[in-house]
mmCIF file of C-alpha atoms and ligand atoms in Angstrom:
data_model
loop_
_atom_site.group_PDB
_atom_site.id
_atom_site.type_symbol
_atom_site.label_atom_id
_atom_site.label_comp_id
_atom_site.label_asym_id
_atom_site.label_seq_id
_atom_site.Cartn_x
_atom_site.Cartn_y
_atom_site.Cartn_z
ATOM 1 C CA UNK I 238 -0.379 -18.995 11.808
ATOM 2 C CA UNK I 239 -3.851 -17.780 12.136
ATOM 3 C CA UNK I 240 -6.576 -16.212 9.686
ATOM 4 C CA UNK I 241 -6.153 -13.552 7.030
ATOM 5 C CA UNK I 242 -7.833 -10.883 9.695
ATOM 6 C CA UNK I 243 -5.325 -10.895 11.880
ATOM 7 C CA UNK I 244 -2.350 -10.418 9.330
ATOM 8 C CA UNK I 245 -0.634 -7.264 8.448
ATOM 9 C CA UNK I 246 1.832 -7.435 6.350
ATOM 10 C CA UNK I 247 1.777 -6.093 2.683
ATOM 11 C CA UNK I 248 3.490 -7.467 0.196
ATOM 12 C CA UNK I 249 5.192 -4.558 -2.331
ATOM 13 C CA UNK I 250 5.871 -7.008 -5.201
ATOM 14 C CA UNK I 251 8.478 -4.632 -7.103
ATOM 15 C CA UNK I 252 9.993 -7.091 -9.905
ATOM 16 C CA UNK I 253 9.328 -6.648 -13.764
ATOM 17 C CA UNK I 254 9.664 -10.626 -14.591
ATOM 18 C CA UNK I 255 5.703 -12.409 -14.397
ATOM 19 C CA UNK I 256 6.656 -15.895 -13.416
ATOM 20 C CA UNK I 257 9.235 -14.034 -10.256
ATOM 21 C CA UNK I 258 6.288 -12.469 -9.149
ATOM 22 C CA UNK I 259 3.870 -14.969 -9.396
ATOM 23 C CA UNK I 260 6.191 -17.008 -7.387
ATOM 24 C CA UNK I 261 7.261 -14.649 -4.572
ATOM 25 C CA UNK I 262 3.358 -14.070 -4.122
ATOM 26 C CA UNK I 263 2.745 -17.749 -4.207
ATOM 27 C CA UNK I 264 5.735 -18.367 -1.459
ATOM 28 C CA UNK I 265 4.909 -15.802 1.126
ATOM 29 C CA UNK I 266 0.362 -15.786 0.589
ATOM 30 C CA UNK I 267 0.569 -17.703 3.864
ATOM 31 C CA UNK I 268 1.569 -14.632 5.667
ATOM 32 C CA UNK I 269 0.148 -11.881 3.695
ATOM 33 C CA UNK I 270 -2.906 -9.671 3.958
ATOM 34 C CA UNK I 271 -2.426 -8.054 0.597
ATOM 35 C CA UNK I 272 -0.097 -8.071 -2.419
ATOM 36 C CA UNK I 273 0.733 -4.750 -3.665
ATOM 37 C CA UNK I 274 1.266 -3.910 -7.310
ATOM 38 C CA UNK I 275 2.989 -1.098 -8.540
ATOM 39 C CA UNK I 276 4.136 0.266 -12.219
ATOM 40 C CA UNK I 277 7.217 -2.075 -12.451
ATOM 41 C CA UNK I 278 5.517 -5.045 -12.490
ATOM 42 C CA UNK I 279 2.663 -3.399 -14.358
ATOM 43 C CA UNK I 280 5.419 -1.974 -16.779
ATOM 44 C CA UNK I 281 6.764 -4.907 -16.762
ATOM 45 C CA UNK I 282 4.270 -7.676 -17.308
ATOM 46 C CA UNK I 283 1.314 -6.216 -18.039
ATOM 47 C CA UNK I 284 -2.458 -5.274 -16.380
ATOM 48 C CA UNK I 285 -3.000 -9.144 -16.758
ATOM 49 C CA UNK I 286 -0.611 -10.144 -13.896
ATOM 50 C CA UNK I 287 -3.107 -8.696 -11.058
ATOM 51 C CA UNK I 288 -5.813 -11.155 -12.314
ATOM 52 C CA UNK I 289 -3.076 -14.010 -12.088
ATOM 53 C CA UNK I 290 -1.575 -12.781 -9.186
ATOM 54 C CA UNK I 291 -5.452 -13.162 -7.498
ATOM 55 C CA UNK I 292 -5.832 -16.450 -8.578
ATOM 56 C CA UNK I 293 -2.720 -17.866 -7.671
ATOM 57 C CA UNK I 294 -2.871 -16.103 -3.570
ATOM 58 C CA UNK I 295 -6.602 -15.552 -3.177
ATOM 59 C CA UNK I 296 -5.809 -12.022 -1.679
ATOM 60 C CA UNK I 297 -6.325 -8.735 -1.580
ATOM 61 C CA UNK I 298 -4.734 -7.004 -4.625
ATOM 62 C CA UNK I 299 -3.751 -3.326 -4.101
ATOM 63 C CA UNK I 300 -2.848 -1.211 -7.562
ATOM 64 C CA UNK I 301 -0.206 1.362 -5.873
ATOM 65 C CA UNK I 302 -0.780 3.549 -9.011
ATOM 66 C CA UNK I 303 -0.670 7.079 -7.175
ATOM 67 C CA UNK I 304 -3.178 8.250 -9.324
ATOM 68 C CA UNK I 305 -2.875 11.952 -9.659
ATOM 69 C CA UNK I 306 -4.462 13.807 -12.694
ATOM 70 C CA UNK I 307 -7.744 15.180 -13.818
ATOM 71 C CA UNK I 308 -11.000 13.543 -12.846
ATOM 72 C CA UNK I 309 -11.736 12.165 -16.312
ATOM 73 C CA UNK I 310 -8.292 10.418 -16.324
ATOM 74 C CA UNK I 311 -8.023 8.981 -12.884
ATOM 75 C CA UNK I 312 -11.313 7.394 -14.159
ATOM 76 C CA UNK I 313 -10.292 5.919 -17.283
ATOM 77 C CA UNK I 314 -7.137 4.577 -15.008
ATOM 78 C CA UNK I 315 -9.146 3.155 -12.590
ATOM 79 C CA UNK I 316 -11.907 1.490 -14.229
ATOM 80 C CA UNK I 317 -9.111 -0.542 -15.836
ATOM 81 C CA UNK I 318 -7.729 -1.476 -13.421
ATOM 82 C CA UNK I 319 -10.399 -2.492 -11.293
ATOM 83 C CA UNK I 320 -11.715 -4.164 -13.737
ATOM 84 C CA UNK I 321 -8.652 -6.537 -14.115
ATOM 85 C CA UNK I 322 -9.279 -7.125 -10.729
ATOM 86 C CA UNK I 323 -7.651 -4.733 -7.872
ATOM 87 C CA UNK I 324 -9.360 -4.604 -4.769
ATOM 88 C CA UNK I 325 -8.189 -1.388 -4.237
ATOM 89 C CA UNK I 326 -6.021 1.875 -5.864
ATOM 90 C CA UNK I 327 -4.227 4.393 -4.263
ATOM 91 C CA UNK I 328 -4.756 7.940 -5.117
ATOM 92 C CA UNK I 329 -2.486 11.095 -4.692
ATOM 93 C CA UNK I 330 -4.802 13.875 -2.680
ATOM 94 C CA UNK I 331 -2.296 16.958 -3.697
ATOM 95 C CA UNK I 332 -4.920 17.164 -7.052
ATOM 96 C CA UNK I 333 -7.928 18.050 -4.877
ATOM 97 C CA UNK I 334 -11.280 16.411 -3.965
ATOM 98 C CA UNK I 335 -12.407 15.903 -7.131
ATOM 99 C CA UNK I 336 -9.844 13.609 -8.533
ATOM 100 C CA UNK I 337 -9.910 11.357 -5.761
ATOM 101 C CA UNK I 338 -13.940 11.378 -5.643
ATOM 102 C CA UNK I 339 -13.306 10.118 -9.390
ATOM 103 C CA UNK I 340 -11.612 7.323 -8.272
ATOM 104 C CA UNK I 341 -13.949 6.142 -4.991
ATOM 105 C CA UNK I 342 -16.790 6.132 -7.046
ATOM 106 C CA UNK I 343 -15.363 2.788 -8.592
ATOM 107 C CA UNK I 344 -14.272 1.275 -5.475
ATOM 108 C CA UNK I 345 -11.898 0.838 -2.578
ATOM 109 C CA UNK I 346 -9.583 3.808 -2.469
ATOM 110 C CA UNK I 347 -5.823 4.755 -0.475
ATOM 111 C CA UNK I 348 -4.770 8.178 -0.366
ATOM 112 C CA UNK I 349 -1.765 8.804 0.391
ATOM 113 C CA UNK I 350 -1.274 11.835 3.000
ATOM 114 C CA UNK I 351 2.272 11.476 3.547
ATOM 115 C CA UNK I 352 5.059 10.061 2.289
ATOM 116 C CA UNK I 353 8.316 8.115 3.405
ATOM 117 C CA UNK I 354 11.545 9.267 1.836
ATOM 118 C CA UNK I 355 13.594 12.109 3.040
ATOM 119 C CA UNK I 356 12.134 14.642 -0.101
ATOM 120 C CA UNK I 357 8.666 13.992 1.243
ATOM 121 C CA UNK I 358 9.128 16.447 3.696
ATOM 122 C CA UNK I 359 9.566 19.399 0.663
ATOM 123 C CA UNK I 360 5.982 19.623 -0.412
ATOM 124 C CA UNK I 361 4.331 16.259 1.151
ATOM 125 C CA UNK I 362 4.725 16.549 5.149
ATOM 126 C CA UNK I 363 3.493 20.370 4.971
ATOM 127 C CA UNK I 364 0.116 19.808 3.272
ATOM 128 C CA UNK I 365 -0.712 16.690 5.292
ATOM 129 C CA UNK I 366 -3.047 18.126 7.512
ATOM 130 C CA UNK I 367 -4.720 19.427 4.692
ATOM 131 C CA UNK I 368 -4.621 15.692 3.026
ATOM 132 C CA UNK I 369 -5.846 14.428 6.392
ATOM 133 C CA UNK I 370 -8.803 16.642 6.529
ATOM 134 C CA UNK I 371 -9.690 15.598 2.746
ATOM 135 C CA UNK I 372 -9.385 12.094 3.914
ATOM 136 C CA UNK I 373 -11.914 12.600 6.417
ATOM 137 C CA UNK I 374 -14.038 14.373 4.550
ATOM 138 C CA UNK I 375 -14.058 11.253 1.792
ATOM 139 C CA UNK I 376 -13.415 8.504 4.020
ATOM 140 C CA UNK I 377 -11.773 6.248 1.559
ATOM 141 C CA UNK I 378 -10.707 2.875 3.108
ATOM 142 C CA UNK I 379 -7.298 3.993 4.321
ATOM 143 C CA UNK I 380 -4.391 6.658 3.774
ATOM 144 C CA UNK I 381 -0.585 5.832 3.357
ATOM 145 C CA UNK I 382 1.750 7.159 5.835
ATOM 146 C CA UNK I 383 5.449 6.697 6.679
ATOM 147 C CA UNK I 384 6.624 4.180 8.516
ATOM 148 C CA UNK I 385 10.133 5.710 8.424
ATOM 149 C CA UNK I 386 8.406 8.584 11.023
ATOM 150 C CA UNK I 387 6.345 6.620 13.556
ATOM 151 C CA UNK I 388 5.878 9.964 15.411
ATOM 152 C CA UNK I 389 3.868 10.840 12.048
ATOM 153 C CA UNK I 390 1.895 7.919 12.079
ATOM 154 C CA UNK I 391 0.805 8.525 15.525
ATOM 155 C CA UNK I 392 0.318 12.308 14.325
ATOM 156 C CA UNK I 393 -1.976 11.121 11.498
ATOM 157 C CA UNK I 394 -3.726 8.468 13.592
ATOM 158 C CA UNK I 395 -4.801 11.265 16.353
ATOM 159 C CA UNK I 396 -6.277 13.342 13.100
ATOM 160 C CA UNK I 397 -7.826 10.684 10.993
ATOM 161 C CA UNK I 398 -11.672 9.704 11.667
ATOM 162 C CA UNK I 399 -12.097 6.402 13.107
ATOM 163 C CA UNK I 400 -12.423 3.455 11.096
ATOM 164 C CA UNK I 401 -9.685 4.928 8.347
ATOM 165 C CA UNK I 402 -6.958 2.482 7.692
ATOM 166 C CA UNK I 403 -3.208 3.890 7.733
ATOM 167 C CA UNK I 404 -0.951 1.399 5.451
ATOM 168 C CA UNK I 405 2.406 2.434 5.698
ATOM 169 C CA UNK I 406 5.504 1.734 3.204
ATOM 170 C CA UNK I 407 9.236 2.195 4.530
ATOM 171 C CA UNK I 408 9.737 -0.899 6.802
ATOM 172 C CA UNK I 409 13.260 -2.921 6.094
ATOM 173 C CA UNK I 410 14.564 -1.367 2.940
ATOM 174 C CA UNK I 411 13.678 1.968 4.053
ATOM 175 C CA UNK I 412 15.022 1.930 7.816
ATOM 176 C CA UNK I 413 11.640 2.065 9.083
ATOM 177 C CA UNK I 414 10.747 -1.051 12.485
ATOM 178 C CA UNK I 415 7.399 -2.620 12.202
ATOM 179 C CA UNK I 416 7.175 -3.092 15.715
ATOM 180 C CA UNK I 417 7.419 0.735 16.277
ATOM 181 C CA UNK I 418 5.198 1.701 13.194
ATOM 182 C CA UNK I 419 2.611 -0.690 14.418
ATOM 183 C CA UNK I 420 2.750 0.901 17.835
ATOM 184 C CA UNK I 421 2.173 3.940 16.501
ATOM 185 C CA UNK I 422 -1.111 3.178 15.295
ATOM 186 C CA UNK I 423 -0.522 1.737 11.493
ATOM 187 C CA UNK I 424 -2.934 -0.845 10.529
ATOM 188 C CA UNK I 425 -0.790 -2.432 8.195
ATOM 189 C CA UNK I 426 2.822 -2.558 6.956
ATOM 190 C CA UNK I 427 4.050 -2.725 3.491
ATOM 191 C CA UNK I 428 6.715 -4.368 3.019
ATOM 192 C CA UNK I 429 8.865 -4.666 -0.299
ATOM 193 C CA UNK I 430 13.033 -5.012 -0.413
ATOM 194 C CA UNK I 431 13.508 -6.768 2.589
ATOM 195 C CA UNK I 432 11.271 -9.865 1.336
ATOM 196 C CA UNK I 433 11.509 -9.840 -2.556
ATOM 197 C CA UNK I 434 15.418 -9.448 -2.893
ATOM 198 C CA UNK I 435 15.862 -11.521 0.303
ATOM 199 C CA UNK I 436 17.489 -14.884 -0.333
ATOM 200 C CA UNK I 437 14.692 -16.575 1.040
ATOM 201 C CA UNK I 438 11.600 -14.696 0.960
ATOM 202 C CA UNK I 439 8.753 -16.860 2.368
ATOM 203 C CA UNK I 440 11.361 -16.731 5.265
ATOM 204 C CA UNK I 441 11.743 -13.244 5.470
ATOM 205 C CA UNK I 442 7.535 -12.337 4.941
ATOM 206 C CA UNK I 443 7.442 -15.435 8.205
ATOM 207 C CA UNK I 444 9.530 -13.225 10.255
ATOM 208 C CA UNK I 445 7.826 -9.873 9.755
ATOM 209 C CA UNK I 446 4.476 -11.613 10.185
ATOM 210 C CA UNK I 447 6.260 -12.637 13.105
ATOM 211 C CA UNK I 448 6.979 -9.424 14.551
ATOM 212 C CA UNK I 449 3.279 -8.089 13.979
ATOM 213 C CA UNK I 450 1.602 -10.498 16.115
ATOM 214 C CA UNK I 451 0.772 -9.217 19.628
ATOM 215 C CA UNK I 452 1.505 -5.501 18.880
HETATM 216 O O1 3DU O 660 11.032 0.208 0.273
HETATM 217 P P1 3DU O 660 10.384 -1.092 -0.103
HETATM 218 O O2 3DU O 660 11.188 -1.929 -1.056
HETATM 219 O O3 3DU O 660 9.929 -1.864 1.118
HETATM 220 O O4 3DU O 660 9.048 -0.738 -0.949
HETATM 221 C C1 3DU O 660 8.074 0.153 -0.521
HETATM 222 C C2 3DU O 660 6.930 0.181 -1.488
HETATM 223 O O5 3DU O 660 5.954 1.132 -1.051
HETATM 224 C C3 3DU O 660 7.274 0.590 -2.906
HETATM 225 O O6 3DU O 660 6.342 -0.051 -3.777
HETATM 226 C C4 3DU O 660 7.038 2.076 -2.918
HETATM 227 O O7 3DU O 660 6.744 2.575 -4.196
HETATM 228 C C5 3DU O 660 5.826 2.185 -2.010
HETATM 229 N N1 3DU O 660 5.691 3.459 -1.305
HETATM 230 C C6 3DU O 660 6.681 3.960 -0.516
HETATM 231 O O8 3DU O 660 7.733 3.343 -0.380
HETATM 232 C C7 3DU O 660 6.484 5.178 0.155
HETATM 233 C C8 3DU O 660 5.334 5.841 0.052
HETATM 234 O O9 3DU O 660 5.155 6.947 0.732
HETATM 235 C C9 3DU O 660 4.330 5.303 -0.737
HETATM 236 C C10 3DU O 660 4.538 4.095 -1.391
#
């Protein structure tokens, strides 16, 4: 196993229970760049468990929030949560510059300019050039895009400035292949069903690690 710069695997830690989470996290750290939070484990064990969830891997915490309101509210969302200790949040773009500019002004920021289920292509997939363009213009940290479309990702990657990350949900669970999202030109993978309600998880996060070495 090598360093934490050369992994890419994101961890979407969907449970409700605090002490499953904490251990999941604590089992598959080894070969994680990240551990993502989103609102069922927020919903279900409070703002607290990114602080404990930092202390217990040492990494990266991402607060999948998909902030997408007024400027004033993304705010008072994000300083929260930053403050409890995300590294970084992930914004919706569809609310326009301003809302997102609320949030980078407190730190790292994701936007997402597509999405990875089958309804994303209703209202998503048609404004992500525009998305893509407001992503340049802002130059957050990175942008989510589907890993259950690598021809996307490889869309989004000839679009997107330099130096943007993509992170892209949809591999396992979702039908989507790291291997072939990787190629595409994803940075990272995030990664959710196929480790947490796997029968042996640090197992499972080895074996996608695994498959994103040497892409
Ligand atoms: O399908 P999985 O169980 O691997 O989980 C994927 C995670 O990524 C989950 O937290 C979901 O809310 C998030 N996500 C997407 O699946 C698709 C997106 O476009 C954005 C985020």
């Amino acid at each position: 196993m090598s360093g934490s710069e050369d992994r890419r695997l994101i961890l979407a830690l969907d449970v409700y229970e605090r002490e499953r989470a904490l251990e999941i996290a604590e089992c598959t750290a080894d070969y994680l760049w990240a551990v993502k939070v989103n609102w069922p484990l927020i919903i279900g064990s409070g703002l607290e468990i990114i602080t404990e969830l930092k202390q217990v891997t040492g990494l990266p915490i991402i607060a999948d929030l998909k902030l997408a309101d007024i400027p004033n509210t993304n705010r008072l969302i994000a300083s929260k949560v930053f403050e409890a200790g995300a590294d970084y949040i992930i914004a919706h773009g569809f609310v326009g510059s301003d809302s997102v500019d609320a949030v980078m002004g407190l730190g790292k920021t994701i936007i997402v300019v597509e999405m990875s289920h089958p309804g994303a292509k209703e209202f998503i997939q048609p404004a992500t050039d525009k998305l893509i363009e407001l992503a340049n213009e802002l130059e957050p940290f990175g942008v989510i895009a589907p890993a259950t479309r690598p021809e996307r990702v490889s869309y989004i990657r000839s679009k997107l400035k330099p130096g943007i990350k993509i992170l892209t949900p949809g591999v396992g669970a979702q039908g989507g292949r790291a291997g072939d999202v990787l190629k595409a030109g994803a940075d990272y993978i995030i990664v959710g069903r196929s480790i947490y309600a796997s029968e042996n998880p640090r197992k499972s996060a080895r074996m996608l690690y695994a498959e994103t070495l040497g892409v």
